[in-house]
Amino acid sequence: MNTLIIIRHAIAEERSIGLVDATRALTADGTEKMKLAACGLQRIQPELDLLVSSSLTRAIQTADLVAACYQDVERKESDLLSPGMDLAKTVHWLDNKTKAEAIGIVGHEPDLGALAGWLISGTEDGYIPLKKGSACRIDFPGIPDAGNCILRWFLTPKQLRMIGT
């Protein structure tokens, strides 16, 4: 693998009493905005070999919208991308996916921002905040590890939607 696309899930239902966090779905607005953002993502990243999301509803729905813009992308879910992810385990998992040239992951903050920052800076203080529906591309030679990766681009949801229209 040479390219990692990190995508934060789109706008979801607000946390409320009685609503289970794992089943919070995308809002209608979040769905519509993510459809356009996914088109923009596909324009700047034409190929994805594998797209993996956390098993939470909002991440699955976001990944499904992204996958709809890519032909033949393999779709999976992984609890490694659920809130509270372990950076070392996630990087080890990514390392085992070396047959894929470009992998997209869909998950949650603050974990994705911590992962991106750690891969780029090599420190746990290198946090890069991702807005809902935003994405970044990180490239690396060979095995991904702390500090050996390069941030190629970072786009807000609005920028992705502009590219997608």
PDB file of C-alpha atoms in Angstrom:
ATOM      1  CA  MET A   1       0.000   0.000   0.000  1.00  0.00           C
ATOM      2  CA  ASN A   2       1.215   3.482  -0.821  1.00  0.00           C
ATOM      3  CA  THR A   3      -1.809   5.686  -0.173  1.00  0.00           C
ATOM      4  CA  LEU A   4      -4.168   6.047   2.757  1.00  0.00           C
ATOM      5  CA  ILE A   5      -7.313   8.155   2.427  1.00  0.00           C
ATOM      6  CA  ILE A   6      -8.717   9.080   5.838  1.00  0.00           C
ATOM      7  CA  ILE A   7     -12.386  10.098   5.792  1.00  0.00           C
ATOM      8  CA  ARG A   8     -14.436  11.264   8.740  1.00  0.00           C
ATOM      9  CA  HIS A   9     -18.072  10.204   8.720  1.00  0.00           C
ATOM     10  CA  ALA A  10     -20.650  12.716   7.484  1.00  0.00           C
ATOM     11  CA  ILE A  11     -23.113  14.723   9.609  1.00  0.00           C
ATOM     12  CA  ALA A  12     -25.086  12.364  11.842  1.00  0.00           C
ATOM     13  CA  GLU A  13     -27.956  12.547  14.284  1.00  0.00           C
ATOM     14  CA  GLU A  14     -27.074  14.370  17.469  1.00  0.00           C
ATOM     15  CA  ARG A  15     -26.463  12.434  20.637  1.00  0.00           C
ATOM     16  CA  SER A  16     -29.611  12.347  22.711  1.00  0.00           C
ATOM     17  CA  ILE A  17     -31.144  10.474  25.588  1.00  0.00           C
ATOM     18  CA  GLY A  18     -32.292   7.051  24.478  1.00  0.00           C
ATOM     19  CA  LEU A  19     -30.303   7.069  21.235  1.00  0.00           C
ATOM     20  CA  VAL A  20     -27.595   4.426  21.126  1.00  0.00           C
ATOM     21  CA  ASP A  21     -24.362   5.966  19.828  1.00  0.00           C
ATOM     22  CA  ALA A  22     -23.523   3.005  17.595  1.00  0.00           C
ATOM     23  CA  THR A  23     -26.816   3.326  15.718  1.00  0.00           C
ATOM     24  CA  ARG A  24     -26.762   7.082  15.100  1.00  0.00           C
ATOM     25  CA  ALA A  25     -27.500   7.508  11.385  1.00  0.00           C
ATOM     26  CA  LEU A  26     -26.580  10.222   8.915  1.00  0.00           C
ATOM     27  CA  THR A  27     -29.026  13.082   8.668  1.00  0.00           C
ATOM     28  CA  ALA A  28     -30.695  13.835   5.326  1.00  0.00           C
ATOM     29  CA  ASP A  29     -28.448  16.898   5.026  1.00  0.00           C
ATOM     30  CA  GLY A  30     -25.378  14.821   5.905  1.00  0.00           C
ATOM     31  CA  THR A  31     -26.289  12.247   3.268  1.00  0.00           C
ATOM     32  CA  GLU A  32     -26.789  14.833   0.522  1.00  0.00           C
ATOM     33  CA  LYS A  33     -23.586  16.679   1.367  1.00  0.00           C
ATOM     34  CA  MET A  34     -21.591  13.455   1.520  1.00  0.00           C
ATOM     35  CA  LYS A  35     -22.868  12.322  -1.896  1.00  0.00           C
ATOM     36  CA  LEU A  36     -21.321  15.453  -3.436  1.00  0.00           C
ATOM     37  CA  ALA A  37     -18.181  15.179  -1.309  1.00  0.00           C
ATOM     38  CA  ALA A  38     -17.741  11.547  -2.372  1.00  0.00           C
ATOM     39  CA  CYS A  39     -17.899  12.622  -6.032  1.00  0.00           C
ATOM     40  CA  GLY A  40     -15.217  15.220  -5.307  1.00  0.00           C
ATOM     41  CA  LEU A  41     -13.103  12.618  -3.541  1.00  0.00           C
ATOM     42  CA  GLN A  42     -13.340  10.298  -6.531  1.00  0.00           C
ATOM     43  CA  ARG A  43     -12.212  13.104  -8.859  1.00  0.00           C
ATOM     44  CA  ILE A  44      -9.021  13.768  -6.932  1.00  0.00           C
ATOM     45  CA  GLN A  45      -8.447  10.132  -5.923  1.00  0.00           C
ATOM     46  CA  PRO A  46      -9.699   8.133  -8.926  1.00  0.00           C
ATOM     47  CA  GLU A  47      -8.719   4.718  -7.550  1.00  0.00           C
ATOM     48  CA  LEU A  48      -9.466   2.996  -4.255  1.00  0.00           C
ATOM     49  CA  ASP A  49      -8.698  -0.690  -3.848  1.00  0.00           C
ATOM     50  CA  LEU A  50     -10.193  -1.135  -0.398  1.00  0.00           C
ATOM     51  CA  LEU A  51     -12.625   0.950   1.658  1.00  0.00           C
ATOM     52  CA  VAL A  52     -12.974   0.057   5.331  1.00  0.00           C
ATOM     53  CA  SER A  53     -15.283   1.680   7.856  1.00  0.00           C
ATOM     54  CA  SER A  54     -15.936   1.330  11.527  1.00  0.00           C
ATOM     55  CA  SER A  55     -18.964  -0.786  12.339  1.00  0.00           C
ATOM     56  CA  LEU A  56     -20.975   2.195  13.603  1.00  0.00           C
ATOM     57  CA  THR A  57     -23.990   3.097  11.471  1.00  0.00           C
ATOM     58  CA  ARG A  58     -22.866   6.599  10.507  1.00  0.00           C
ATOM     59  CA  ALA A  59     -19.467   5.369   9.317  1.00  0.00           C
ATOM     60  CA  ILE A  60     -21.020   2.475   7.356  1.00  0.00           C
ATOM     61  CA  GLN A  61     -23.458   4.858   5.663  1.00  0.00           C
ATOM     62  CA  THR A  62     -20.660   7.286   4.813  1.00  0.00           C
ATOM     63  CA  ALA A  63     -18.494   4.508   3.386  1.00  0.00           C
ATOM     64  CA  ASP A  64     -21.426   3.240   1.308  1.00  0.00           C
ATOM     65  CA  LEU A  65     -21.837   6.713  -0.222  1.00  0.00           C
ATOM     66  CA  VAL A  66     -18.124   6.853  -1.017  1.00  0.00           C
ATOM     67  CA  ALA A  67     -18.112   3.302  -2.422  1.00  0.00           C
ATOM     68  CA  ALA A  68     -20.957   4.229  -4.781  1.00  0.00           C
ATOM     69  CA  CYS A  69     -18.511   6.552  -6.584  1.00  0.00           C
ATOM     70  CA  TYR A  70     -15.908   3.828  -7.127  1.00  0.00           C
ATOM     71  CA  GLN A  71     -16.337   0.790  -9.337  1.00  0.00           C
ATOM     72  CA  ASP A  72     -15.128  -2.508  -7.906  1.00  0.00           C
ATOM     73  CA  VAL A  73     -13.850  -1.118  -4.599  1.00  0.00           C
ATOM     74  CA  GLU A  74     -13.749  -3.816  -1.935  1.00  0.00           C
ATOM     75  CA  ARG A  75     -15.855  -2.805   1.121  1.00  0.00           C
ATOM     76  CA  LYS A  76     -15.213  -4.017   4.658  1.00  0.00           C
ATOM     77  CA  GLU A  77     -15.924  -3.055   8.234  1.00  0.00           C
ATOM     78  CA  SER A  78     -13.512  -3.226  11.123  1.00  0.00           C
ATOM     79  CA  ASP A  79     -13.923  -2.618  14.831  1.00  0.00           C
ATOM     80  CA  LEU A  80     -10.338  -1.296  14.777  1.00  0.00           C
ATOM     81  CA  LEU A  81     -11.803   1.937  13.354  1.00  0.00           C
ATOM     82  CA  SER A  82     -14.456   2.304  16.063  1.00  0.00           C
ATOM     83  CA  PRO A  83     -14.148   5.123  18.606  1.00  0.00           C
ATOM     84  CA  GLY A  84     -11.199   4.650  20.932  1.00  0.00           C
ATOM     85  CA  MET A  85      -9.047   2.940  18.302  1.00  0.00           C
ATOM     86  CA  ASP A  86      -5.563   1.785  19.171  1.00  0.00           C
ATOM     87  CA  LEU A  87      -3.075   3.579  16.890  1.00  0.00           C
ATOM     88  CA  ALA A  88      -0.431   0.843  16.958  1.00  0.00           C
ATOM     89  CA  LYS A  89      -2.956  -1.927  16.183  1.00  0.00           C
ATOM     90  CA  THR A  90      -4.488   0.130  13.383  1.00  0.00           C
ATOM     91  CA  VAL A  91      -1.094   0.814  11.786  1.00  0.00           C
ATOM     92  CA  HIS A  92      -0.181  -2.876  12.095  1.00  0.00           C
ATOM     93  CA  TRP A  93      -3.487  -3.761  10.404  1.00  0.00           C
ATOM     94  CA  LEU A  94      -2.733  -1.259   7.609  1.00  0.00           C
ATOM     95  CA  ASP A  95       0.708  -2.792   7.170  1.00  0.00           C
ATOM     96  CA  ASN A  96      -0.945  -6.161   6.501  1.00  0.00           C
ATOM     97  CA  LYS A  97      -2.906  -4.608   3.615  1.00  0.00           C
ATOM     98  CA  THR A  98       0.191  -3.939   1.502  1.00  0.00           C
ATOM     99  CA  LYS A  99      -1.306  -5.581  -1.625  1.00  0.00           C
ATOM    100  CA  ALA A 100      -3.700  -2.653  -1.930  1.00  0.00           C
ATOM    101  CA  GLU A 101      -2.210   0.481  -3.484  1.00  0.00           C
ATOM    102  CA  ALA A 102      -4.882   2.822  -2.089  1.00  0.00           C
ATOM    103  CA  ILE A 103      -6.957   2.204   1.017  1.00  0.00           C
ATOM    104  CA  GLY A 104      -9.720   4.424   2.321  1.00  0.00           C
ATOM    105  CA  ILE A 105     -10.816   4.326   5.940  1.00  0.00           C
ATOM    106  CA  VAL A 106     -13.949   5.889   7.415  1.00  0.00           C
ATOM    107  CA  GLY A 107     -14.154   6.516  11.118  1.00  0.00           C
ATOM    108  CA  HIS A 108     -14.471   8.975  13.946  1.00  0.00           C
ATOM    109  CA  GLU A 109     -12.784  11.850  15.696  1.00  0.00           C
ATOM    110  CA  PRO A 110     -10.599  12.348  17.610  1.00  0.00           C
ATOM    111  CA  ASP A 111      -9.107   9.003  16.566  1.00  0.00           C
ATOM    112  CA  LEU A 112      -8.673   9.748  12.854  1.00  0.00           C
ATOM    113  CA  GLY A 113      -6.997  13.082  13.566  1.00  0.00           C
ATOM    114  CA  ALA A 114      -4.669  11.374  16.024  1.00  0.00           C
ATOM    115  CA  LEU A 115      -3.823   8.682  13.456  1.00  0.00           C
ATOM    116  CA  ALA A 116      -3.112  11.224  10.708  1.00  0.00           C
ATOM    117  CA  GLY A 117      -0.983  13.367  13.005  1.00  0.00           C
ATOM    118  CA  TRP A 118       0.935  10.381  14.338  1.00  0.00           C
ATOM    119  CA  LEU A 119       1.685   9.023  10.856  1.00  0.00           C
ATOM    120  CA  ILE A 120       2.923  12.417   9.655  1.00  0.00           C
ATOM    121  CA  SER A 121       4.696  13.799  12.708  1.00  0.00           C
ATOM    122  CA  GLY A 122       5.675  10.678  14.632  1.00  0.00           C
ATOM    123  CA  THR A 123       4.261  12.086  17.857  1.00  0.00           C
ATOM    124  CA  GLU A 124       0.956  11.664  19.629  1.00  0.00           C
ATOM    125  CA  ASP A 125       0.765  15.465  19.884  1.00  0.00           C
ATOM    126  CA  GLY A 126       0.511  15.813  16.099  1.00  0.00           C
ATOM    127  CA  TYR A 127      -3.291  15.774  16.048  1.00  0.00           C
ATOM    128  CA  ILE A 128      -4.982  16.971  12.811  1.00  0.00           C
ATOM    129  CA  PRO A 129      -8.696  17.721  13.343  1.00  0.00           C
ATOM    130  CA  LEU A 130     -11.068  16.449  10.650  1.00  0.00           C
ATOM    131  CA  LYS A 131     -14.518  17.986  10.197  1.00  0.00           C
ATOM    132  CA  LYS A 132     -17.448  15.693   9.486  1.00  0.00           C
ATOM    133  CA  GLY A 133     -17.205  14.641   5.846  1.00  0.00           C
ATOM    134  CA  SER A 134     -13.616  15.828   5.347  1.00  0.00           C
ATOM    135  CA  ALA A 135     -10.748  13.738   4.003  1.00  0.00           C
ATOM    136  CA  CYS A 136      -6.987  13.669   3.731  1.00  0.00           C
ATOM    137  CA  ARG A 137      -4.478  11.699   1.701  1.00  0.00           C
ATOM    138  CA  ILE A 138      -1.361  10.327   3.336  1.00  0.00           C
ATOM    139  CA  ASP A 139       1.347   8.594   1.291  1.00  0.00           C
ATOM    140  CA  PHE A 140       4.202   6.448   2.511  1.00  0.00           C
ATOM    141  CA  PRO A 141       7.010   4.350   1.084  1.00  0.00           C
ATOM    142  CA  GLY A 142       6.621   0.727   2.097  1.00  0.00           C
ATOM    143  CA  ILE A 143       5.481   0.177   5.660  1.00  0.00           C
ATOM    144  CA  PRO A 144       3.413   2.903   7.364  1.00  0.00           C
ATOM    145  CA  ASP A 145       4.879   4.015  10.662  1.00  0.00           C
ATOM    146  CA  ALA A 146       4.994   6.997  12.951  1.00  0.00           C
ATOM    147  CA  GLY A 147       6.633   9.922  11.206  1.00  0.00           C
ATOM    148  CA  ASN A 148       7.461   8.265   7.875  1.00  0.00           C
ATOM    149  CA  CYS A 149       4.336   9.402   6.015  1.00  0.00           C
ATOM    150  CA  ILE A 150       3.629  12.461   3.880  1.00  0.00           C
ATOM    151  CA  LEU A 151       0.432  14.510   3.888  1.00  0.00           C
ATOM    152  CA  ARG A 152      -0.439  15.019   0.197  1.00  0.00           C
ATOM    153  CA  TRP A 153      -3.710  16.899   0.692  1.00  0.00           C
ATOM    154  CA  PHE A 154      -6.310  17.737   3.292  1.00  0.00           C
ATOM    155  CA  LEU A 155      -9.751  18.881   2.138  1.00  0.00           C
ATOM    156  CA  THR A 156     -12.757  20.166   4.038  1.00  0.00           C
ATOM    157  CA  PRO A 157     -16.223  18.856   3.193  1.00  0.00           C
ATOM    158  CA  LYS A 158     -17.020  22.117   1.429  1.00  0.00           C
ATOM    159  CA  GLN A 159     -13.918  21.834  -0.750  1.00  0.00           C
ATOM    160  CA  LEU A 160     -14.767  18.224  -1.623  1.00  0.00           C
ATOM    161  CA  ARG A 161     -18.322  19.227  -2.564  1.00  0.00           C
ATOM    162  CA  MET A 162     -17.025  22.034  -4.782  1.00  0.00           C
ATOM    163  CA  ILE A 163     -14.773  19.562  -6.590  1.00  0.00           C
ATOM    164  CA  GLY A 164     -17.689  17.138  -6.876  1.00  0.00           C
ATOM    165  CA  THR A 165     -20.051  19.561  -8.610  1.00  0.00           C
TER     166      THR A 165
END
